[in-house]
Coordinates of C-alpha atoms in Angstrom, one line a residue:
Chain A
M1 CA 18.9 -12.5 49.5
A2 CA 20.9 -10.9 46.8
D3 CA 22.9 -7.9 47.5
P4 CA 20.9 -4.9 46.2
Q5 CA 24.0 -3.5 44.6
D6 CA 24.5 -6.8 42.8
R7 CA 20.9 -6.9 41.7
K8 CA 21.2 -3.4 40.2
L9 CA 24.2 -4.5 38.2
K10 CA 22.4 -7.6 36.9
D11 CA 19.3 -5.5 36.0
A12 CA 21.5 -3.1 34.0
Q13 CA 23.2 -6.0 32.3
M14 CA 19.8 -7.6 31.4
R15 CA 18.6 -4.2 30.1
A16 CA 21.7 -3.9 27.9
T17 CA 21.3 -7.5 26.5
I18 CA 17.6 -6.9 25.7
N19 CA 18.3 -3.7 24.0
Q20 CA 21.1 -5.3 22.0
K21 CA 18.7 -8.1 20.9
L22 CA 16.0 -5.6 19.9
V23 CA 18.4 -3.6 17.8
E24 CA 20.3 -6.5 16.2
T25 CA 17.1 -8.2 14.9
G26 CA 15.5 -5.0 13.7
E27 CA 12.6 -5.6 16.2
R28 CA 13.2 -2.2 17.8
E29 CA 12.5 -0.5 14.4
R30 CA 9.4 -2.7 13.9
L31 CA 8.1 -1.9 17.4
K32 CA 8.7 1.8 16.7
E33 CA 6.7 1.5 13.5
L34 CA 3.9 -0.2 15.3
L35 CA 3.9 2.5 18.0
R36 CA 4.0 5.2 15.4
T37 CA 1.0 3.7 13.6
R38 CA -1.0 3.3 16.8
L39 CA -0.3 6.8 18.0
I40 CA -1.5 8.2 14.7
E41 CA -4.6 6.0 14.7
C42 CA -5.7 7.1 18.2
G43 CA -5.2 10.8 17.5
W44 CA -2.2 11.2 19.9
R45 CA 0.0 12.7 17.2
D46 CA -2.6 15.3 16.2
Q47 CA -3.2 16.2 19.8
L48 CA 0.4 16.6 20.4
K49 CA 1.0 18.5 17.2
A50 CA -1.7 21.0 18.2
H51 CA -0.1 21.4 21.6
C52 CA 3.3 22.0 20.0
K53 CA 1.8 24.7 17.8
E54 CA 0.4 26.4 20.9
V55 CA 3.7 26.3 22.6
V56 CA 5.5 27.7 19.6
K57 CA 2.9 30.4 19.2
E58 CA 3.2 31.4 22.8
K59 CA 7.0 31.6 22.9
G60 CA 7.5 32.8 19.4
L61 CA 9.1 30.8 16.6
E62 CA 12.4 32.9 16.8
H63 CA 13.1 32.2 20.4
I64 CA 12.0 28.6 21.0
T65 CA 14.4 25.7 20.7
V66 CA 13.8 22.0 20.3
D67 CA 14.9 21.5 23.9
D68 CA 12.2 24.0 25.2
L69 CA 9.6 22.2 23.1
V70 CA 10.7 18.7 24.4
Q71 CA 10.6 19.9 27.9
E72 CA 7.1 21.4 27.5
I73 CA 5.4 18.6 25.7
T74 CA 7.0 15.5 27.3
P75 CA 4.8 15.2 30.4
K76 CA 1.6 15.7 28.3
G77 CA 2.9 13.3 25.6
R78 CA 3.5 10.6 28.1
A79 CA 0.2 11.1 29.8
L80 CA -1.8 10.9 26.6
V81 CA -0.6 7.5 25.4
P82 CA -3.6 5.2 25.8
D83 CA -3.3 2.2 28.0
D84 CA -4.3 -0.1 25.2
V85 CA -1.3 1.0 23.2
K86 CA 1.1 0.4 26.1
K87 CA -0.4 -3.0 26.7
E88 CA -0.1 -4.0 23.0
L89 CA 3.6 -2.9 22.9
L90 CA 4.3 -4.7 26.2
Q91 CA 2.7 -7.9 24.8
R92 CA 4.8 -7.6 21.6
I93 CA 8.0 -7.2 23.6
R94 CA 7.1 -10.2 25.8
T95 CA 6.4 -12.3 22.8
F96 CA 9.7 -11.3 21.2
L97 CA 11.7 -12.0 24.4
A98 CA 10.0 -15.4 24.8
E99 CA 11.2 -16.3 21.2
Q100 CA 14.8 -15.4 22.1
S101 CA 16.1 -18.6 23.6
N102 CA 19.5 -17.3 24.5
I103 CA 18.7 -14.5 26.9
Chain B
M1 CA 14.4 27.9 16.1
T2 CA 15.7 28.0 12.5
M3 CA 14.3 26.1 9.6
G4 CA 17.6 25.7 7.8
S5 CA 21.3 25.3 8.3
C6 CA 23.7 27.5 10.3
E7 CA 27.1 29.0 9.4
H8 CA 28.9 26.5 11.7
L9 CA 27.4 23.5 9.9
Q10 CA 28.1 25.1 6.5
E11 CA 31.7 25.6 7.5
Y12 CA 31.9 22.1 8.7
K13 CA 30.6 20.8 5.4
T14 CA 33.1 22.7 3.4
T15 CA 36.1 21.5 5.4
H16 CA 35.0 18.0 6.2
G17 CA 32.3 17.1 3.7
T18 CA 29.3 14.9 4.4
N19 CA 31.1 11.6 4.7
S20 CA 31.2 11.4 8.5
F21 CA 27.5 12.1 8.7
R22 CA 26.8 9.5 6.0
I23 CA 28.9 6.8 7.8
I24 CA 27.3 7.5 11.2
H25 CA 23.9 7.5 9.6
T26 CA 24.4 4.2 7.7
Y27 CA 25.9 2.3 10.6
F28 CA 24.4 3.7 13.7
I29 CA 21.1 5.4 12.8
A30 CA 19.4 3.7 9.9
C31 CA 21.1 0.3 9.4
S32 CA 20.2 -1.5 6.2
S33 CA 22.2 -4.7 6.8
A34 CA 22.4 -7.3 9.5
D35 CA 26.0 -6.5 9.9
A36 CA 25.3 -2.8 10.5
R37 CA 22.6 -3.7 13.0
R38 CA 25.0 -5.9 15.0
R39 CA 27.5 -3.0 15.1
K40 CA 24.8 -0.6 16.2
A41 CA 23.6 -3.0 18.9
K42 CA 27.1 -3.4 20.2
S43 CA 28.5 0.1 20.0
C44 CA 25.7 2.5 20.7
V45 CA 26.6 3.3 24.3
C46 CA 27.6 6.5 25.9
H47 CA 31.4 6.7 25.9
T48 CA 31.2 8.4 29.3
C49 CA 28.6 6.5 31.3
R50 CA 28.4 3.3 29.2
L51 CA 24.6 3.5 29.1
H52 CA 22.3 3.1 26.0
G53 CA 21.0 6.6 25.9
P54 CA 18.2 7.8 25.6
R55 CA 19.0 10.5 23.1
L56 CA 22.5 9.4 22.4
H57 CA 24.4 11.8 20.1
A58 CA 27.5 11.2 18.0
C59 CA 30.2 13.8 17.6
L60 CA 30.8 14.8 13.9
N61 CA 34.4 15.6 14.5
C62 CA 35.8 12.6 16.3
I63 CA 34.6 9.2 17.4
Y64 CA 32.6 9.9 20.5
F65 CA 29.0 9.0 21.5
G66 CA 27.4 10.7 24.5
C67 CA 24.1 11.1 26.3
Y68 CA 22.2 14.2 25.7
G69 CA 20.0 14.0 28.8
A70 CA 23.0 13.6 31.2
K71 CA 24.8 16.3 29.2
H72 CA 27.8 14.1 28.4
I73 CA 27.8 15.2 24.8
H74 CA 27.6 18.8 26.0
E75 CA 30.7 18.2 28.1
H76 CA 32.5 16.7 25.1
A77 CA 31.6 19.7 22.9
E78 CA 32.8 22.1 25.5
T79 CA 36.1 20.4 26.3
K80 CA 37.1 19.4 22.8
G81 CA 35.5 22.3 21.0
H82 CA 33.6 19.9 18.7
H83 CA 30.4 21.8 18.2
L84 CA 28.3 19.5 16.0
A85 CA 26.7 16.2 17.0
V86 CA 24.1 13.9 15.4
D87 CA 21.1 12.7 17.3
M88 CA 21.4 8.9 16.9
V89 CA 17.6 8.3 16.9
H90 CA 16.4 10.9 14.5
G91 CA 19.5 11.8 12.6
A92 CA 19.2 15.5 13.2
V93 CA 22.4 17.6 13.7
Y94 CA 22.7 19.7 16.8
C95 CA 24.9 22.8 16.8
F96 CA 26.2 23.6 20.3
E97 CA 27.1 27.1 19.3
C98 CA 23.6 28.0 18.2
G99 CA 22.1 25.8 20.9
D100 CA 19.6 24.0 18.6
Y101 CA 19.1 21.5 15.9
M102 CA 19.8 22.4 12.3
Y103 CA 18.0 21.2 9.2
D104 CA 20.4 21.0 6.3
E105 CA 18.8 20.0 3.0
Q106 CA 21.8 18.0 1.8
L107 CA 22.2 16.0 5.0
E108 CA 18.4 15.4 5.2
E109 CA 18.5 14.0 1.7
I110 CA 21.2 11.5 2.7
A111 CA 19.2 10.6 5.8
R112 CA 15.9 10.1 3.8
K113 CA 17.6 7.7 1.4
Q114 CA 19.1 5.7 4.3
Y115 CA 15.8 5.5 6.1
T116 CA 14.0 4.1 3.1
K117 CA 16.7 1.5 2.6
S118 CA 16.8 0.5 6.2
K119 CA 13.0 0.1 6.4
K120 CA 13.0 -2.1 3.3
G121 CA 15.8 -4.2 4.9
I122 CA 13.6 -5.3 7.7
G123 CA 10.4 -5.6 5.7
L124 CA 8.7 -2.3 6.7
R125 CA 7.2 0.1 4.3
A126 CA 8.8 3.4 3.6
N127 CA 7.6 6.5 5.5
F128 CA 5.1 8.7 3.9
S129 CA 6.6 12.1 3.1
S130 CA 4.0 14.8 2.5
W131 CA 3.9 16.8 -0.7
E132 CA 6.1 19.9 -0.8
P133 CA 5.2 22.1 -3.7
N134 CA 8.2 23.1 -5.8
E135 CA 8.8 26.5 -7.2
V136 CA 6.9 25.9 -10.4
E137 CA 3.9 24.5 -8.5
I138 CA 3.9 27.4 -6.0
E139 CA 3.8 29.8 -9.0
I140 CA 0.9 27.8 -10.6
L141 CA -1.0 28.0 -7.3
R142 CA -0.4 31.7 -7.1
Q143 CA -1.7 32.3 -10.6
N144 CA -4.8 30.2 -9.9
P145 CA -6.2 31.5 -6.7
K146 CA -9.6 29.9 -7.1
R147 CA -10.0 26.9 -4.7
R148 CA -12.8 24.3 -4.6
K149 CA -13.7 22.8 -1.3
V150 CA -15.3 19.3 -1.3
E151 CA -18.1 19.2 1.2
I152 CA -20.6 16.5 2.1
K153 CA -23.3 18.0 -0.1
S154 CA -21.1 18.6 -3.0
S155 CA -21.9 17.0 -6.3
I156 CA -18.2 16.8 -7.3
G157 CA -17.4 13.9 -9.6
L158 CA -21.0 13.1 -10.3
R159 CA -22.0 13.2 -14.0
G160 CA -24.4 11.2 -16.1
L161 CA -23.4 9.6 -19.4
I162 CA -25.6 9.5 -22.4
N163 CA -26.3 6.1 -23.8
L164 CA -25.1 6.1 -27.4
G165 CA -27.0 2.9 -28.3
N166 CA -26.6 -0.1 -26.0
T167 CA -23.5 1.5 -24.5
C168 CA -24.6 1.1 -20.9
F169 CA -21.9 -1.6 -20.6
M170 CA -19.3 1.1 -21.2
N171 CA -21.0 3.8 -19.1
C172 CA -21.1 1.7 -15.9
I173 CA -17.4 0.8 -16.2
V174 CA -16.5 4.5 -16.9
Q175 CA -18.5 5.4 -13.7
A176 CA -16.6 2.8 -11.7
L177 CA -13.2 3.9 -13.1
T178 CA -13.8 7.6 -12.6
H179 CA -14.6 6.8 -8.9
T180 CA -11.5 4.7 -8.3
P181 CA -9.7 6.8 -5.7
V182 CA -6.1 6.1 -6.8
L183 CA -6.9 6.4 -10.5
R184 CA -8.7 9.7 -9.9
D185 CA -5.7 11.0 -7.9
F186 CA -3.4 10.0 -10.8
F187 CA -5.4 11.8 -13.4
L188 CA -6.4 14.9 -11.5
S189 CA -2.8 15.4 -10.5
D190 CA -2.1 15.4 -14.3
Q191 CA 0.4 12.6 -14.1
H192 CA -0.1 11.1 -17.5
S193 CA 2.6 12.5 -19.8
C194 CA 1.7 11.2 -23.2
Q195 CA 4.5 9.6 -25.2
V196 CA 2.5 9.5 -28.3
L197 CA 3.4 11.8 -31.2
S198 CA 1.1 14.9 -31.3
Q199 CA -0.9 13.9 -34.4
D200 CA -1.7 10.6 -32.8
A201 CA -2.5 12.0 -29.4
R202 CA -6.2 11.9 -30.1
Q203 CA -5.8 8.1 -30.4
C204 CA -4.4 7.7 -26.9
L205 CA -7.0 6.2 -24.6
V206 CA -5.1 7.4 -21.5
C207 CA -5.4 11.0 -22.8
E208 CA -9.1 10.4 -23.3
M209 CA -9.4 9.2 -19.7
S210 CA -7.6 12.3 -18.6
R211 CA -10.1 14.5 -20.4
L212 CA -12.9 12.3 -19.1
F213 CA -11.8 12.9 -15.5
Q214 CA -11.7 16.7 -16.2
E215 CA -15.3 16.4 -17.5
F216 CA -16.4 14.5 -14.4
Y217 CA -14.7 16.8 -11.9
C218 CA -15.2 20.2 -13.5
G219 CA -18.5 20.8 -11.9
A220 CA -20.7 20.6 -15.0
R221 CA -24.1 19.1 -14.3
T222 CA -25.3 18.2 -17.8
P223 CA -24.7 14.6 -18.9
H224 CA -21.5 14.0 -20.8
I225 CA -21.6 12.4 -24.2
P226 CA -18.7 9.9 -24.4
Y227 CA -18.6 9.6 -28.2
R228 CA -14.8 10.0 -28.4
L229 CA -14.3 7.3 -25.8
L230 CA -16.6 5.0 -27.7
H231 CA -14.8 5.7 -31.0
L232 CA -11.5 4.9 -29.3
V233 CA -12.8 1.7 -27.9
W234 CA -14.1 0.6 -31.2
T235 CA -10.8 1.3 -33.0
N236 CA -8.7 -0.3 -30.3
A237 CA -10.9 -3.3 -29.3
R238 CA -12.6 -4.4 -32.5
H239 CA -14.5 -7.2 -30.9
L240 CA -16.5 -4.5 -29.0
A241 CA -17.4 -2.4 -32.0
G242 CA -21.0 -2.1 -33.2
Y243 CA -24.2 -1.3 -31.5
E244 CA -24.9 -4.7 -30.0
Q245 CA -25.1 -5.3 -26.3
Q246 CA -21.8 -6.2 -24.8
D247 CA -20.6 -7.7 -21.5
A248 CA -19.4 -5.1 -19.0
H249 CA -16.7 -7.4 -17.7
E250 CA -15.3 -7.9 -21.1
F251 CA -15.3 -4.2 -21.6
L252 CA -13.5 -3.6 -18.3
I253 CA -10.7 -6.0 -19.2
A254 CA -10.4 -4.6 -22.8
A255 CA -10.3 -1.1 -21.4
L256 CA -7.6 -1.9 -18.9
D257 CA -5.7 -3.7 -21.6
V258 CA -5.8 -0.8 -24.0
L259 CA -5.0 1.7 -21.2
H260 CA -2.1 -0.4 -20.1
R261 CA -0.8 -0.5 -23.7
H262 CA -1.3 3.3 -24.3
C263 CA 0.4 4.2 -21.0
K264 CA 3.7 3.6 -22.6
G265 CA 2.8 5.2 -25.9
Y266 CA 1.4 2.6 -28.3
S267 CA 3.7 3.5 -31.3
D268 CA 6.6 1.7 -29.8
N269 CA 4.4 -0.9 -28.2
I270 CA 6.1 -3.9 -29.6
L271 CA 9.5 -2.9 -28.5
L272 CA 8.2 -2.2 -25.0
S273 CA 6.5 -5.5 -24.5
Y274 CA 9.6 -7.2 -25.8
N275 CA 11.7 -5.3 -23.3
S276 CA 9.4 -5.9 -20.4
Q277 CA 9.5 -9.6 -21.2
L278 CA 13.2 -9.5 -21.2
N279 CA 13.2 -7.7 -17.9
A280 CA 10.7 -10.1 -16.4
G281 CA 13.0 -13.0 -17.4
T282 CA 16.1 -11.6 -15.8
S283 CA 15.0 -9.6 -12.8
D284 CA 12.1 -11.6 -11.6
S285 CA 13.4 -13.5 -8.6
N286 CA 10.3 -15.6 -8.3
G287 CA 11.0 -17.0 -11.7
S288 CA 7.3 -16.6 -12.5
G289 CA 8.0 -14.9 -15.8
N290 CA 5.5 -12.2 -15.3
P291 CA 4.5 -11.1 -18.8
H292 CA 3.4 -7.6 -17.9
H293 CA 6.0 -6.6 -15.4
C294 CA 5.1 -3.1 -16.0
N295 CA 5.0 0.0 -13.9
C296 CA 2.1 1.8 -15.6
I297 CA -0.7 3.2 -13.4
I298 CA -3.0 0.4 -14.5
D299 CA -0.6 -2.3 -13.4
Q300 CA 0.2 -0.4 -10.2
I301 CA -3.5 -0.3 -9.3
F302 CA -5.1 -3.4 -10.7
T303 CA -2.5 -6.0 -11.0
G304 CA -2.4 -8.7 -8.3
G305 CA -0.5 -11.9 -8.2
L306 CA -2.3 -15.2 -8.2
Q307 CA -0.4 -18.1 -6.9
S308 CA -1.1 -21.6 -8.1
D309 CA 0.3 -24.5 -6.1
V310 CA 0.1 -27.9 -7.7
T311 CA 0.8 -30.7 -5.2
C312 CA 1.7 -34.1 -6.5
Q313 CA -0.4 -36.8 -4.7
Q314 CA 2.5 -39.2 -5.0
C315 CA 5.4 -37.4 -3.5
N316 CA 3.8 -34.2 -2.1
N317 CA 6.1 -32.1 -4.2
V318 CA 4.6 -28.6 -4.7
S319 CA 5.2 -26.7 -7.9
T320 CA 4.3 -23.0 -7.6
T321 CA 3.6 -20.5 -10.3
I322 CA 2.5 -16.9 -9.9
D323 CA 0.5 -15.2 -12.5
P324 CA -0.5 -11.5 -12.8
I325 CA -4.3 -10.9 -12.7
W326 CA -6.5 -7.8 -13.2
D327 CA -9.7 -9.3 -11.8
I328 CA -10.9 -12.3 -9.9
S329 CA -13.7 -14.3 -11.7
L330 CA -15.8 -16.2 -9.2
D331 CA -18.0 -19.2 -10.0
L332 CA -21.6 -19.2 -8.9
G333 CA -24.0 -22.1 -9.1
P334 CA -23.3 -25.6 -7.9
G335 CA -19.6 -26.6 -7.6
P336 CA -17.9 -28.8 -10.1
P337 CA -19.4 -32.3 -9.8
A338 CA -17.5 -35.6 -9.3
G339 CA -14.0 -34.4 -10.1
G340 CA -12.5 -34.8 -6.6
S341 CA -15.3 -36.7 -5.0
S342 CA -13.4 -40.0 -5.1
N343 CA -10.9 -38.5 -2.8
S344 CA -13.0 -36.2 -0.6
N345 CA -10.4 -36.0 2.1
S346 CA -7.7 -34.6 -0.2
S347 CA -8.0 -31.1 1.3
P348 CA -4.9 -30.3 3.3
N349 CA -6.6 -27.2 4.6
S350 CA -9.5 -28.1 7.0
G351 CA -10.4 -24.5 7.4
F352 CA -12.8 -24.6 4.5
T353 CA -15.6 -27.0 5.2
N354 CA -17.6 -26.8 2.1
S355 CA -17.1 -29.8 -0.2
P356 CA -17.4 -29.1 -3.9
G357 CA -20.4 -30.3 -5.8
T358 CA -22.9 -29.8 -3.1
Y359 CA -23.2 -26.1 -2.4
E360 CA -23.9 -22.9 -4.2
P361 CA -22.2 -19.9 -2.7
T362 CA -24.5 -17.2 -1.4
S363 CA -21.9 -14.7 -0.3
L364 CA -18.7 -13.2 -1.7
L365 CA -16.7 -14.8 1.1
E366 CA -18.1 -18.2 0.2
C367 CA -17.1 -17.6 -3.4
L368 CA -13.6 -16.7 -2.3
K369 CA -13.4 -19.8 -0.1
R370 CA -14.4 -21.9 -3.1
F371 CA -11.9 -20.0 -5.3
T372 CA -9.0 -20.7 -2.9
K373 CA -10.0 -24.2 -2.0
P374 CA -7.6 -27.1 -3.0
E375 CA -9.1 -28.8 -5.9
H376 CA -8.4 -32.4 -6.8
L377 CA -7.5 -32.6 -10.5
G378 CA -8.6 -36.2 -11.0
S379 CA -7.3 -39.1 -12.9
S380 CA -8.2 -37.6 -16.3
A381 CA -6.0 -34.6 -15.7
K382 CA -2.7 -36.1 -14.6
I383 CA 0.2 -33.7 -14.6
K384 CA 3.9 -34.6 -15.0
C385 CA 5.5 -34.2 -11.6
S386 CA 9.1 -32.8 -11.9
T387 CA 10.2 -34.8 -8.8
C388 CA 8.6 -38.2 -9.6
S389 CA 9.3 -37.7 -13.4
S390 CA 6.0 -39.3 -14.1
Y391 CA 2.3 -38.4 -14.7
Q392 CA 0.5 -38.3 -11.3
E393 CA -2.8 -37.1 -9.9
S394 CA -2.5 -33.8 -8.1
T395 CA -4.4 -31.1 -6.3
K396 CA -4.3 -27.5 -7.2
Q397 CA -4.9 -24.5 -5.0
L398 CA -5.1 -20.9 -5.9
T399 CA -4.2 -18.1 -3.4
M400 CA -3.4 -14.4 -3.6
K401 CA 0.4 -13.9 -3.5
K402 CA 0.1 -10.1 -4.0
L403 CA -3.0 -8.1 -3.4
P404 CA -3.8 -5.4 -5.9
I405 CA -4.7 -1.9 -4.8
V406 CA -8.1 -2.2 -6.4
A407 CA -9.6 -5.7 -6.4
C408 CA -12.4 -6.3 -9.0
F409 CA -14.5 -9.4 -8.4
H410 CA -16.4 -10.7 -11.3
L411 CA -19.4 -12.9 -10.3
K412 CA -19.9 -15.2 -13.2
R413 CA -23.6 -14.7 -13.7
F414 CA -23.5 -15.5 -17.3
E415 CA -23.0 -19.2 -17.9
H416 CA -21.9 -20.3 -21.3
S417 CA -21.5 -24.0 -20.9
T418 CA -21.8 -26.4 -23.8
G419 CA -25.3 -26.4 -25.2
Y420 CA -27.0 -23.7 -23.1
H421 CA -26.5 -20.1 -22.1
K422 CA -28.2 -18.8 -19.0
K423 CA -28.0 -16.1 -16.4
I424 CA -27.7 -17.0 -12.7
S425 CA -29.6 -14.4 -10.8
T426 CA -28.9 -15.8 -7.3
Y427 CA -28.5 -13.1 -4.7
V428 CA -24.9 -13.1 -3.5
S429 CA -24.2 -10.9 -0.5
F430 CA -21.0 -8.9 -0.3
P431 CA -19.6 -6.8 2.6
E432 CA -18.8 -3.1 2.6
E433 CA -15.5 -4.1 4.2
L434 CA -13.5 -7.1 3.1
D435 CA -10.5 -8.7 4.7
M436 CA -8.5 -10.7 2.2
T437 CA -6.1 -12.2 4.8
P438 CA -7.6 -15.8 4.7
F439 CA -7.1 -15.9 0.9
M440 CA -3.5 -14.9 0.9
S441 CA -0.7 -17.3 0.0
S442 CA 0.8 -16.7 3.4
S443 CA -2.3 -18.1 5.1
R444 CA -1.9 -21.4 3.2
N445 CA -0.8 -23.9 5.9
N446 CA 1.9 -25.7 4.2
T447 CA 5.5 -26.6 5.0
N448 CA 7.4 -25.5 1.9
G449 CA 9.3 -22.6 3.5
Y450 CA 8.6 -19.0 2.5
N451 CA 11.9 -17.3 2.8
N452 CA 10.2 -14.1 4.0
Q453 CA 8.0 -15.9 6.6
V454 CA 9.5 -13.9 9.4
I455 CA 8.8 -10.6 7.7
Q456 CA 5.2 -11.6 7.1
E457 CA 4.7 -12.8 10.6
S458 CA 6.0 -9.6 12.1
S459 CA 4.1 -7.3 9.9
R460 CA 0.9 -9.1 10.8
G461 CA 0.9 -6.8 13.9
L462 CA -0.2 -4.0 11.6
S463 CA -3.1 -6.1 10.6
C464 CA -5.4 -3.9 8.6
D465 CA -3.0 -4.3 5.7
N466 CA -5.3 -6.7 3.8
K467 CA -8.6 -4.8 4.4
Y468 CA -10.6 -3.5 1.5
S469 CA -13.6 -1.1 1.2
L470 CA -16.3 -1.3 -1.4
F471 CA -16.5 1.6 -3.8
A472 CA -18.4 0.5 -6.9
V473 CA -20.9 -2.2 -7.9
V474 CA -22.0 -2.9 -11.4
N475 CA -25.4 -4.5 -11.8
H476 CA -27.1 -6.2 -14.7
M477 CA -30.8 -6.4 -15.0
G478 CA -32.6 -8.7 -17.5
T479 CA -31.7 -11.9 -19.2
I480 CA -28.6 -13.2 -21.0
E481 CA -30.0 -12.0 -24.3
S482 CA -31.0 -8.6 -23.4
G483 CA -30.7 -6.4 -20.4
H484 CA -29.4 -3.2 -18.9
Y485 CA -26.4 -2.2 -16.9
T486 CA -26.4 0.3 -14.0
C487 CA -23.9 0.9 -11.3
F488 CA -23.6 2.2 -7.8
I489 CA -20.6 4.4 -7.0
R490 CA -19.3 5.8 -3.8
Q491 CA -18.6 9.5 -4.2
L492 CA -17.5 10.3 -0.6
K493 CA -17.5 8.2 2.5
D494 CA -21.0 6.7 3.0
Q495 CA -22.3 8.8 0.0
W496 CA -23.6 6.4 -2.6
F497 CA -25.2 7.2 -5.9
K498 CA -26.9 5.0 -8.5
C499 CA -25.8 5.8 -12.1
D500 CA -28.2 4.7 -14.8
D501 CA -26.7 6.2 -18.0
H502 CA -27.6 9.9 -17.8
L503 CA -29.5 9.6 -14.5
I504 CA -27.7 9.9 -11.2
N505 CA -29.7 9.3 -8.0
K506 CA -28.7 9.2 -4.3
A507 CA -28.7 5.7 -2.9
L508 CA -28.4 4.2 0.6
P509 CA -25.6 1.8 1.5
G510 CA -28.3 -0.8 2.0
D511 CA -29.5 -0.5 -1.6
V512 CA -26.0 -1.2 -2.7
L513 CA -25.5 -4.2 -0.5
N514 CA -28.9 -5.7 -1.4
S515 CA -28.4 -5.4 -5.1
E516 CA -27.6 -8.2 -7.5
G517 CA -23.9 -7.5 -8.0
Y518 CA -22.2 -8.4 -11.1
L519 CA -18.8 -6.6 -10.8
L520 CA -17.7 -5.6 -7.3
F521 CA -14.9 -3.0 -6.9
Y522 CA -13.0 -2.8 -3.7
H523 CA -10.0 -0.7 -2.9
K524 CA -7.3 -1.2 -0.2
Q525 CA -7.8 0.7 3.0
I526 CA -4.0 1.1 3.5
L527 CA -1.6 1.9 0.8
E528 CA 2.1 1.1 1.0
Y529 CA 4.4 3.9 -0.2
D530 CA 7.6 3.0 -1.9

């Protein structure tokens, strides 16, 4: 059994390596573009935009900050992402990682 | 929340300039080179906790990256008194004194340019930025308060055309062109600025199209009399002059050609075509020597790239050429006899099972399969192979290298082979939605490396890129000697109309799909912005 502390460290390292690979190859940007497209297609963006408008109206444009807005919409934004989109992204990441021989 | 910049950011810009922002943006936010991406991958960690964000910010005063969520960048701002930081995902500048993000026009302009470059670098299309009216446009909108709203029942864009004596071949093409979405947007947004001297302006076909679009979309309901257009066609394409019946396809190609020439102002036509040839020779990396490497609206919309691969049977060397095309002419009737029958297994692409000579296509897809099928050129048509340096038998395959925004398919119903002329009236089915992916050069399963293979593979994730929608169909009734042209056009989504010269009648999608199509017009569902 690996020491949990040790495992945590390894996880963090793996995370860093994967992130580095994604950035280096430009894959991160492509994934972002795919995600953006999917979220527009399924109406997520419009829903969230409408929600933002409500929040801004409620608090008043003069008083609200980006931080306030982020805090307000993040839970809803996360919840509204369709499972299919998550699955597709996950699959794309898996495929990408499988192609990387040196991880 | 402010919509602009703040005094702190303005002050920073006057003392420090925009260079730090530009460097951070180029190397750590929107990288456009592999080198920059490597640097970004390595260095984008919080200088306090060594983690990769999320929401990493970069200080604009010194070299420090810090997490926003864990407030490391806040600590830095507090202790060092550096109050401006860039969000390393979105590129927005945060002012810690004002407690919010700032939107500085100058910095946003820098960022926009970098994003576009960076996206191109990894084979993605540029982001769409929506139209922001400038001061002149705002003023025009203010002076013209009347607005027209397009609703389902609206008859906008529908107008009959008087037949001026066997001019239905022209009328049906005009109907198709005036309902080509991208062309309509071009003309209705008044984007043709005529280069022709004022006394000649009446001779410019593009200006006439512009007027024609105004006629179609002004709301008038009486049929339009296109005599000026006809006159221009007669003077510019002499082979179409006179009151005889003409081929609508021939007219389409002639019209596109004249429009293309007039787009640049025809008075200095010769000079322009000379220049464009020069440019094509030097800047075209494919070496295809594209003769009309032109940026006019006609070329932007209608020009596709047809790739022809000739494979030597002796050494398998492939020589590739790419030619610009405005339409795709598809053979009907039985396939070419004999030709390749001695070598029936020559097809390297087993996906297409129909062998030539035995079948007559009954659908657009079958026509396209036949069009892109490798064809054995036979012993009578030996081609000199550059590798073998001798005349060898070869196979030739056509594929689409670049898809046009509007694809015109011409079903060759009029057969003019030696000795006889006849019309083929076979029903050829065609879909409302068409996917061109199987007919692309990138779908050709060969081994000569495409240098951008990786880019194509990865963009396949966004797979509706090659999908098309039907928007106009030109029909011919009658025989090869005499007949009549009509056309179906799509006005709004699922709203089809049949145009028969001055008569316009509502039609059902089924009527359109069951008609004997002669010219089929499809437009791309997704446009790339650049």
